[in-house]
Structure formats: structure tokens, C-alpha cells
CSV table of N, CA and C and ligand atoms in Angstrom, one decimal:
chain,number,residue,atom,x,y,z
A,1,MET,N,-19.2,-33.9,45.9
A,1,MET,CA,-18.1,-33.2,44.6
A,1,MET,C,-16.9,-33.6,45.6
A,2,THR,N,-16.9,-33.7,46.6
A,2,THR,CA,-15.4,-34.2,47.5
A,2,THR,C,-15.3,-35.7,46.8
A,3,ASN,N,-16.0,-36.7,46.0
A,3,ASN,CA,-15.4,-37.6,45.3
A,3,ASN,C,-14.4,-37.5,44.3
A,4,ILE,N,-14.6,-36.4,43.9
A,4,ILE,CA,-13.4,-36.4,42.3
A,4,ILE,C,-12.4,-36.1,43.4
A,5,TYR,N,-12.2,-35.6,44.4
A,5,TYR,CA,-11.0,-35.3,45.2
A,5,TYR,C,-10.4,-36.4,45.7
A,6,LYS,N,-11.3,-37.5,46.3
A,6,LYS,CA,-11.0,-38.5,46.8
A,6,LYS,C,-10.2,-39.5,46.0
A,7,THR,N,-10.7,-39.5,44.7
A,7,THR,CA,-10.0,-40.5,43.5
A,7,THR,C,-8.6,-39.8,43.4
A,8,LYS,N,-8.6,-38.5,43.1
A,8,LYS,CA,-7.5,-37.8,42.8
A,8,LYS,C,-6.4,-38.1,43.6
A,9,LEU,N,-6.3,-38.1,45.2
A,9,LEU,CA,-5.8,-38.3,46.3
A,9,LEU,C,-5.8,-39.9,46.3
A,10,GLU,N,-6.5,-40.7,46.3
A,10,GLU,CA,-5.8,-42.0,46.3
A,10,GLU,C,-5.1,-42.7,45.1
A,11,GLY,N,-5.6,-41.8,43.7
A,11,GLY,CA,-4.5,-41.9,42.6
A,11,GLY,C,-3.2,-41.8,43.1
A,12,GLU,N,-2.8,-40.7,43.5
A,12,GLU,CA,-1.7,-39.9,43.9
A,12,GLU,C,-1.1,-40.5,45.0
A,13,LYS,N,-1.7,-41.0,46.0
A,13,LYS,CA,-1.5,-42.1,47.1
A,13,LYS,C,-0.5,-43.0,46.5
A,14,LYS,N,-1.5,-44.0,45.6
A,14,LYS,CA,-0.9,-45.2,44.9
A,14,LYS,C,0.5,-44.8,44.3
A,15,LEU,N,0.5,-43.9,43.6
A,15,LEU,CA,1.6,-43.4,42.7
A,15,LEU,C,2.9,-43.3,43.8
A,16,LEU,N,2.5,-42.5,44.9
A,16,LEU,CA,3.8,-42.1,46.0
A,16,LEU,C,4.3,-43.5,46.7
A,17,GLU,N,3.2,-44.6,46.9
A,17,GLU,CA,3.6,-45.5,47.6
A,17,GLU,C,4.3,-46.1,46.5
A,18,ASP,N,3.9,-46.2,45.4
A,18,ASP,CA,5.1,-47.1,44.2
A,18,ASP,C,6.7,-46.5,44.4
A,19,GLU,N,6.6,-45.1,44.3
A,19,GLU,CA,7.6,-44.4,44.3
A,19,GLU,C,8.8,-44.9,45.5
A,20,LEU,N,7.7,-44.7,46.9
A,20,LEU,CA,8.6,-45.0,47.8
A,20,LEU,C,9.1,-46.6,48.0
A,21,SER,N,8.5,-47.2,47.5
A,21,SER,CA,8.7,-48.8,47.9
A,21,SER,C,9.7,-49.0,46.9
A,22,GLU,N,10.1,-48.1,45.9
A,22,GLU,CA,11.4,-48.0,45.0
A,22,GLU,C,12.4,-47.8,45.9
A,23,LEU,N,12.4,-46.6,46.8
A,23,LEU,CA,13.5,-45.9,47.1
A,23,LEU,C,13.8,-46.5,48.9
A,24,GLY,N,13.0,-47.1,49.2
A,24,GLY,CA,13.0,-47.7,50.6
A,24,GLY,C,11.8,-48.6,51.3
A,25,LYS,N,11.7,-48.7,52.5
A,25,LYS,CA,11.0,-49.4,53.2
A,25,LYS,C,10.2,-49.0,54.4
A,26,VAL,N,9.3,-49.5,54.6
A,26,VAL,CA,8.7,-48.9,55.8
A,26,VAL,C,9.2,-49.8,57.1
A,27,ASP,N,9.1,-49.1,58.1
A,27,ASP,CA,9.9,-49.7,59.3
A,27,ASP,C,8.8,-50.0,60.2
A,28,LYS,N,9.3,-50.3,61.3
A,28,LYS,CA,8.1,-51.0,62.4
A,28,LYS,C,6.7,-50.1,62.7
A,29,ALA,N,7.5,-48.6,62.7
A,29,ALA,CA,6.8,-47.4,63.0
A,29,ALA,C,6.0,-46.8,62.1
A,30,GLY,N,6.3,-47.4,61.0
A,30,GLY,CA,5.2,-47.0,59.9
A,30,GLY,C,5.9,-45.7,59.0
A,31,HIS,N,7.2,-45.6,59.3
A,31,HIS,CA,8.2,-44.6,58.5
A,31,HIS,C,8.9,-45.3,57.8
A,32,TRP,N,9.2,-44.4,56.5
A,32,TRP,CA,9.9,-44.9,55.5
A,32,TRP,C,11.2,-44.4,55.5
A,33,GLU,N,12.3,-45.6,55.1
A,33,GLU,CA,13.4,-45.5,55.1
A,33,GLU,C,14.1,-46.0,53.9
A,34,ALA,N,15.1,-45.2,53.6
A,34,ALA,CA,15.8,-45.4,52.4
A,34,ALA,C,16.5,-46.8,52.3
A,35,THR,N,16.3,-47.7,51.6
A,35,THR,CA,17.1,-49.1,51.2
A,35,THR,C,18.5,-48.5,51.3
A,36,PRO,N,19.7,-49.2,51.9
A,36,PRO,CA,21.0,-49.0,51.8
A,36,PRO,C,21.6,-49.7,50.5
A,37,GLU,N,22.1,-49.1,49.7
A,37,GLU,CA,23.0,-49.4,48.7
A,37,GLU,C,23.1,-51.0,49.1
A,38,ASP,N,23.7,-51.5,49.6
A,38,ASP,CA,24.6,-52.6,49.9
A,38,ASP,C,23.3,-53.7,49.8
A,39,GLU,N,22.1,-53.6,50.4
A,39,GLU,CA,21.1,-54.2,50.5
A,39,GLU,C,20.5,-54.5,49.2
A,40,MET,N,20.7,-53.5,48.2
A,40,MET,CA,20.0,-53.5,46.8
A,40,MET,C,20.7,-54.3,45.9
A,41,ASN,N,22.3,-54.5,46.2
A,41,ASN,CA,23.2,-54.9,45.0
A,41,ASN,C,23.9,-55.6,45.7
A,42,SER,N,23.7,-56.8,46.6
A,42,SER,CA,24.9,-57.3,47.6
A,42,SER,C,25.8,-58.3,46.7
A,43,GLN,N,25.7,-58.7,45.3
A,43,GLN,CA,26.7,-59.8,44.9
A,43,GLN,C,28.1,-58.8,44.6
A,44,GLU,N,28.1,-57.5,44.3
A,44,GLU,CA,29.6,-56.8,44.0
A,44,GLU,C,30.2,-56.6,45.1
A,45,VAL,N,31.7,-56.5,44.8
A,45,VAL,CA,32.4,-56.2,46.2
A,45,VAL,C,32.7,-54.6,45.8
A,46,PRO,N,32.2,-54.0,46.6
A,46,PRO,CA,32.6,-52.2,46.2
A,46,PRO,C,33.9,-51.8,46.3
A,47,ASP,N,34.6,-51.1,45.6
A,47,ASP,CA,35.9,-50.5,45.9
A,47,ASP,C,35.6,-49.1,46.8
A,48,GLU,N,36.5,-48.3,47.1
A,48,GLU,CA,36.3,-47.1,47.7
A,48,GLU,C,35.8,-46.0,47.1
A,49,GLY,N,35.7,-46.0,45.8
A,49,GLY,CA,35.2,-44.7,45.3
A,49,GLY,C,33.3,-45.3,44.9
A,50,ASP,N,33.2,-46.9,44.9
A,50,ASP,CA,31.9,-46.9,44.9
A,50,ASP,C,31.4,-46.6,45.9
A,51,MET,N,31.9,-46.9,47.2
A,51,MET,CA,31.2,-46.9,48.7
A,51,MET,C,30.8,-45.0,48.8
A,52,ALA,N,31.9,-44.2,48.2
A,52,ALA,CA,31.3,-42.8,48.5
A,52,ALA,C,30.5,-42.4,47.3
A,53,GLU,N,30.2,-43.2,46.4
A,53,GLU,CA,29.0,-42.9,45.3
A,53,GLU,C,27.9,-43.6,45.9
A,54,ARG,N,28.1,-44.6,46.6
A,54,ARG,CA,26.6,-45.4,47.3
A,54,ARG,C,26.1,-44.6,48.6
A,55,ALA,N,27.1,-44.0,49.3
A,55,ALA,CA,26.8,-42.8,50.3
A,55,ALA,C,25.9,-41.8,49.7
A,56,GLU,N,26.3,-41.4,48.8
A,56,GLU,CA,25.7,-40.1,48.2
A,56,GLU,C,24.3,-40.6,47.5
A,57,ASP,N,24.3,-41.4,47.0
A,57,ASP,CA,23.2,-42.1,46.5
A,57,ASP,C,22.3,-42.3,47.6
A,58,TYR,N,22.7,-43.1,48.6
A,58,TYR,CA,21.7,-43.0,49.5
A,58,TYR,C,21.1,-41.9,50.4
A,59,GLU,N,22.3,-41.0,50.5
A,59,GLU,CA,21.6,-39.6,50.7
A,59,GLU,C,20.6,-38.9,49.9
A,60,GLU,N,20.8,-39.0,48.7
A,60,GLU,CA,19.9,-38.6,47.7
A,60,GLU,C,18.4,-39.3,48.0
A,61,ARG,N,18.5,-40.7,48.1
A,61,ARG,CA,17.1,-41.0,48.2
A,61,ARG,C,16.7,-40.9,49.4
A,62,SER,N,17.6,-40.6,50.6
A,62,SER,CA,16.9,-40.3,51.8
A,62,SER,C,16.0,-39.0,51.8
A,63,ILE,N,16.5,-38.2,51.2
A,63,ILE,CA,16.0,-36.5,51.0
A,63,ILE,C,14.7,-36.8,50.3
A,64,LYS,N,14.8,-37.6,48.8
A,64,LYS,CA,13.6,-37.7,48.0
A,64,LYS,C,12.6,-38.4,48.9
A,65,LEU,N,13.0,-39.5,49.6
A,65,LEU,CA,12.0,-40.2,50.4
A,65,LEU,C,11.3,-39.5,51.7
A,66,ASN,N,12.1,-38.9,52.0
A,66,ASN,CA,11.4,-37.7,53.0
A,66,ASN,C,10.4,-36.3,52.4
A,67,VAL,N,10.4,-36.3,51.1
A,67,VAL,CA,9.7,-35.2,50.8
A,67,VAL,C,8.5,-35.9,50.3
A,68,LEU,N,8.8,-37.4,49.5
A,68,LEU,CA,7.7,-38.2,49.3
A,68,LEU,C,6.6,-38.6,50.4
A,69,GLU,N,7.3,-38.8,51.5
A,69,GLU,CA,6.7,-39.4,52.7
A,69,GLU,C,5.7,-38.0,53.1
A,70,ALA,N,6.5,-37.0,53.3
A,70,ALA,CA,5.5,-35.6,53.8
A,70,ALA,C,4.5,-35.8,52.8
A,71,ARG,N,4.7,-35.6,51.5
A,71,ARG,CA,3.4,-35.6,50.4
A,71,ARG,C,2.2,-36.4,51.1
A,72,LEU,N,2.8,-37.5,51.3
A,72,LEU,CA,2.0,-38.9,51.2
A,72,LEU,C,1.2,-38.7,52.6
A,73,SER,N,1.7,-38.2,53.8
A,73,SER,CA,1.2,-37.9,55.1
A,73,SER,C,-0.2,-36.7,54.8
A,74,ASP,N,0.4,-35.8,54.1
A,74,ASP,CA,-0.9,-34.9,53.9
A,74,ASP,C,-1.9,-35.4,53.3
A,75,ILE,N,-1.5,-36.6,52.2
A,75,ILE,CA,-2.6,-37.1,51.4
A,75,ILE,C,-3.6,-38.0,52.0
A,76,ASN,N,-2.5,-38.4,53.3
A,76,ASN,CA,-3.6,-39.5,54.1
A,76,ASN,C,-4.6,-38.5,55.1
A,77,LYS,N,-3.9,-37.2,55.8
A,77,LYS,CA,-4.8,-36.7,56.5
A,77,LYS,C,-5.9,-35.9,55.5
A,78,ALA,N,-5.9,-36.0,54.4
A,78,ALA,CA,-6.6,-35.0,53.5
A,78,ALA,C,-7.8,-36.1,53.2
A,79,LEU,N,-7.7,-37.6,52.7
A,79,LEU,CA,-8.3,-38.6,53.0
A,79,LEU,C,-9.0,-38.9,54.4
A,80,GLU,N,-8.4,-38.3,55.3
A,80,GLU,CA,-9.2,-38.7,56.5
A,80,GLU,C,-10.3,-37.7,56.9
A,81,LYS,N,-10.0,-36.7,56.3
A,81,LYS,CA,-10.9,-35.4,56.3
A,81,LYS,C,-12.0,-35.4,55.6
A,82,ILE,N,-11.8,-36.0,54.2
A,82,ILE,CA,-12.8,-36.7,53.2
A,82,ILE,C,-14.1,-37.5,54.3
A,83,ASP,N,-13.5,-38.7,54.6
A,83,ASP,CA,-14.1,-39.4,55.6
A,83,ASP,C,-14.9,-38.7,56.9
A,84,GLY,N,-14.0,-38.0,57.4
A,84,GLY,CA,-15.1,-36.8,58.7
A,84,GLY,C,-15.4,-36.0,58.2
A,85,GLU,N,-16.0,-35.6,56.9
A,85,GLU,CA,-16.7,-34.8,56.4
A,85,GLU,C,-16.3,-33.3,56.8
A,86,ASN,N,-15.1,-33.2,57.1
A,86,ASN,CA,-14.7,-31.4,57.0
A,86,ASN,C,-13.5,-31.5,56.0
A,87,TYR,N,-13.8,-31.9,55.0
A,87,TYR,CA,-12.9,-31.9,54.0
A,87,TYR,C,-12.8,-30.3,53.3
A,88,GLY,N,-11.8,-29.9,53.0
A,88,GLY,CA,-11.8,-28.4,52.0
A,88,GLY,C,-12.1,-27.2,53.0
A,89,ILE,N,-11.8,-27.5,54.4
A,89,ILE,CA,-11.6,-26.4,55.1
A,89,ILE,C,-10.1,-26.1,55.8
A,90,CYS,N,-10.1,-24.6,55.5
A,90,CYS,CA,-8.3,-24.1,55.8
A,90,CYS,C,-8.1,-24.5,57.2
A,91,GLU,N,-7.2,-25.0,57.7
A,91,GLU,CA,-6.9,-25.4,59.1
A,91,GLU,C,-6.5,-24.4,59.8
A,92,VAL,N,-6.2,-23.1,59.2
A,92,VAL,CA,-5.9,-21.7,59.6
A,92,VAL,C,-6.8,-21.2,60.2
A,93,CYS,N,-7.8,-20.6,59.3
A,93,CYS,CA,-8.9,-19.9,59.3
A,93,CYS,C,-9.9,-20.2,59.6
A,94,GLY,N,-10.5,-21.5,59.0
A,94,GLY,CA,-11.7,-22.0,59.3
A,94,GLY,C,-12.7,-22.0,58.1
A,95,LYS,N,-12.3,-21.1,57.1
A,95,LYS,CA,-12.9,-20.9,55.9
A,95,LYS,C,-13.0,-22.3,54.9
A,96,GLU,N,-13.7,-22.2,53.6
A,96,GLU,CA,-13.8,-23.3,52.5
A,96,GLU,C,-12.0,-22.8,52.0
A,97,ILE,N,-11.8,-24.0,51.6
A,97,ILE,CA,-10.3,-24.0,50.8
A,97,ILE,C,-10.9,-23.4,49.3
A,98,GLU,N,-10.1,-22.6,48.4
A,98,GLU,CA,-11.0,-22.3,47.2
A,98,GLU,C,-10.8,-23.8,46.2
A,99,THR,N,-11.9,-23.7,45.5
A,99,THR,CA,-12.1,-24.9,44.4
A,99,THR,C,-10.8,-25.0,43.6
A,100,ASP,N,-10.0,-23.8,43.2
A,100,ASP,CA,-9.1,-23.8,42.0
A,100,ASP,C,-7.8,-24.4,42.6
A,101,ARG,N,-7.9,-24.1,44.0
A,101,ARG,CA,-6.5,-24.5,44.9
A,101,ARG,C,-6.8,-26.0,45.1
A,102,LEU,N,-7.9,-26.4,45.6
A,102,LEU,CA,-8.0,-27.9,45.6
A,102,LEU,C,-7.6,-28.6,44.3
A,103,GLU,N,-8.1,-28.2,43.2
A,103,GLU,CA,-8.1,-28.7,42.1
A,103,GLU,C,-6.5,-28.8,41.5
A,104,VAL,N,-5.5,-28.1,42.0
A,104,VAL,CA,-4.3,-28.1,41.5
A,104,VAL,C,-3.7,-29.1,42.8
A,105,ASN,N,-4.5,-28.9,44.0
A,105,ASN,CA,-3.5,-29.7,45.3
A,105,ASN,C,-4.6,-30.0,46.0
A,106,PRO,N,-5.1,-31.4,45.6
A,106,PRO,CA,-6.3,-32.1,46.6
A,106,PRO,C,-6.1,-32.1,48.3
A,107,ALA,N,-4.7,-32.4,48.2
A,107,ALA,CA,-4.4,-32.5,50.0
A,107,ALA,C,-3.7,-31.0,50.4
A,108,ALA,N,-4.3,-30.1,49.9
A,108,ALA,CA,-4.3,-28.8,50.8
A,108,ALA,C,-4.6,-28.7,52.0
A,109,ARG,N,-4.1,-27.9,52.9
A,109,ARG,CA,-4.4,-28.1,54.1
A,109,ARG,C,-5.0,-26.5,54.7
A,110,THR,N,-4.7,-25.2,53.7
A,110,THR,CA,-4.9,-24.0,54.0
A,110,THR,C,-5.6,-23.4,52.6
A,111,CYS,N,-6.4,-22.3,53.0
A,111,CYS,CA,-6.6,-21.6,51.7
A,111,CYS,C,-5.5,-20.8,51.2
A,112,LYS,N,-5.7,-20.0,50.1
A,112,LYS,CA,-4.6,-19.2,49.4
A,112,LYS,C,-4.1,-18.5,50.6
A,113,GLU,N,-4.9,-17.5,50.9
A,113,GLU,CA,-4.3,-16.5,51.8
A,113,GLU,C,-3.5,-17.1,53.1
A,114,CYS,N,-4.0,-17.8,53.6
A,114,CYS,CA,-3.4,-18.5,54.6
A,114,CYS,C,-1.8,-19.3,54.3
A,115,MET,N,-1.9,-20.0,53.0
A,115,MET,CA,-0.8,-20.6,52.6
A,115,MET,C,0.5,-19.5,52.4
A,116,GLU,N,-0.4,-18.2,51.9
A,116,GLU,CA,0.7,-17.2,51.8
A,116,GLU,C,1.2,-16.6,53.3
A,117,LYS,N,0.7,-16.7,54.2
A,117,LYS,CA,0.9,-16.4,55.5
A,117,LYS,C,1.8,-17.4,56.3
A,118,ILE,N,1.5,-18.6,55.7
A,118,ILE,CA,2.6,-19.5,56.4
A,118,ILE,C,4.0,-19.5,56.0
A,119,VAL,N,4.2,-19.5,54.3
A,119,VAL,CA,5.3,-19.5,53.8
A,119,VAL,C,6.0,-17.9,54.0
B,201,LIG,ZN1,-7.1,-19.7,55.7
């Protein structure tokens, strides 16, 4: 049964990595960083307005990248659990995570009850 989730997780991982590589690159420590705009588009000479806009773009990309990276890290942890055969166990109470919750979010780390407690 975990095979379905593994396929889902691997599919989502691939998509996330594609999105991440459009926004930035991995540094030596394995963390994703947004690519500065001037690296992406170096042939143009920017004026001040451009510079401000680019800084804003960079900021936006960094935020988006952090969200995607956090999601990717959850997925990697879920994949590790599948290999370690303790997948689908709530990290807080140790009970099995509801199947419908895993359907919606195969990278879920807690059961519904504990999810509400954490948030
Ligand atoms: Zn729980």
C-alpha cells in the first residue's frame, strides 16, 4: 500500500525540484538559494527602477523557494520513512495517520488530531 504513496511522493519531488531549479540553485551544503536576477540576465544594463524591481523579484523568489524547499524536505523525510518501513505513523502520538489524510498529503508527519494541536 505504501507503494502508491511512494509513487506520489516521487512524482511531487520531481515537480518540486523542477520548480526549484527554475528559481535558484543548490549550494554546497545542499540548500537551495534563489538565483540573483543579474546572473540570470546579465547582458542588459539595469537602471535604478530596474534594480529595485529586481531586488523585489529576488525577494519573492527567495520566499517561494523557502516554501518549496520545506515541502521538499518533508517529502524526502516521508520517502526515508517508506524505506525504513515506519511510514504513516504520527510523529507526535505514534498512532497510524488516517488514510484519507495521506491521500491528500502523502508527506504528512502527524495524524489529524495532532496536526490541529500543532497549529
Ligand atoms: Zn497523532
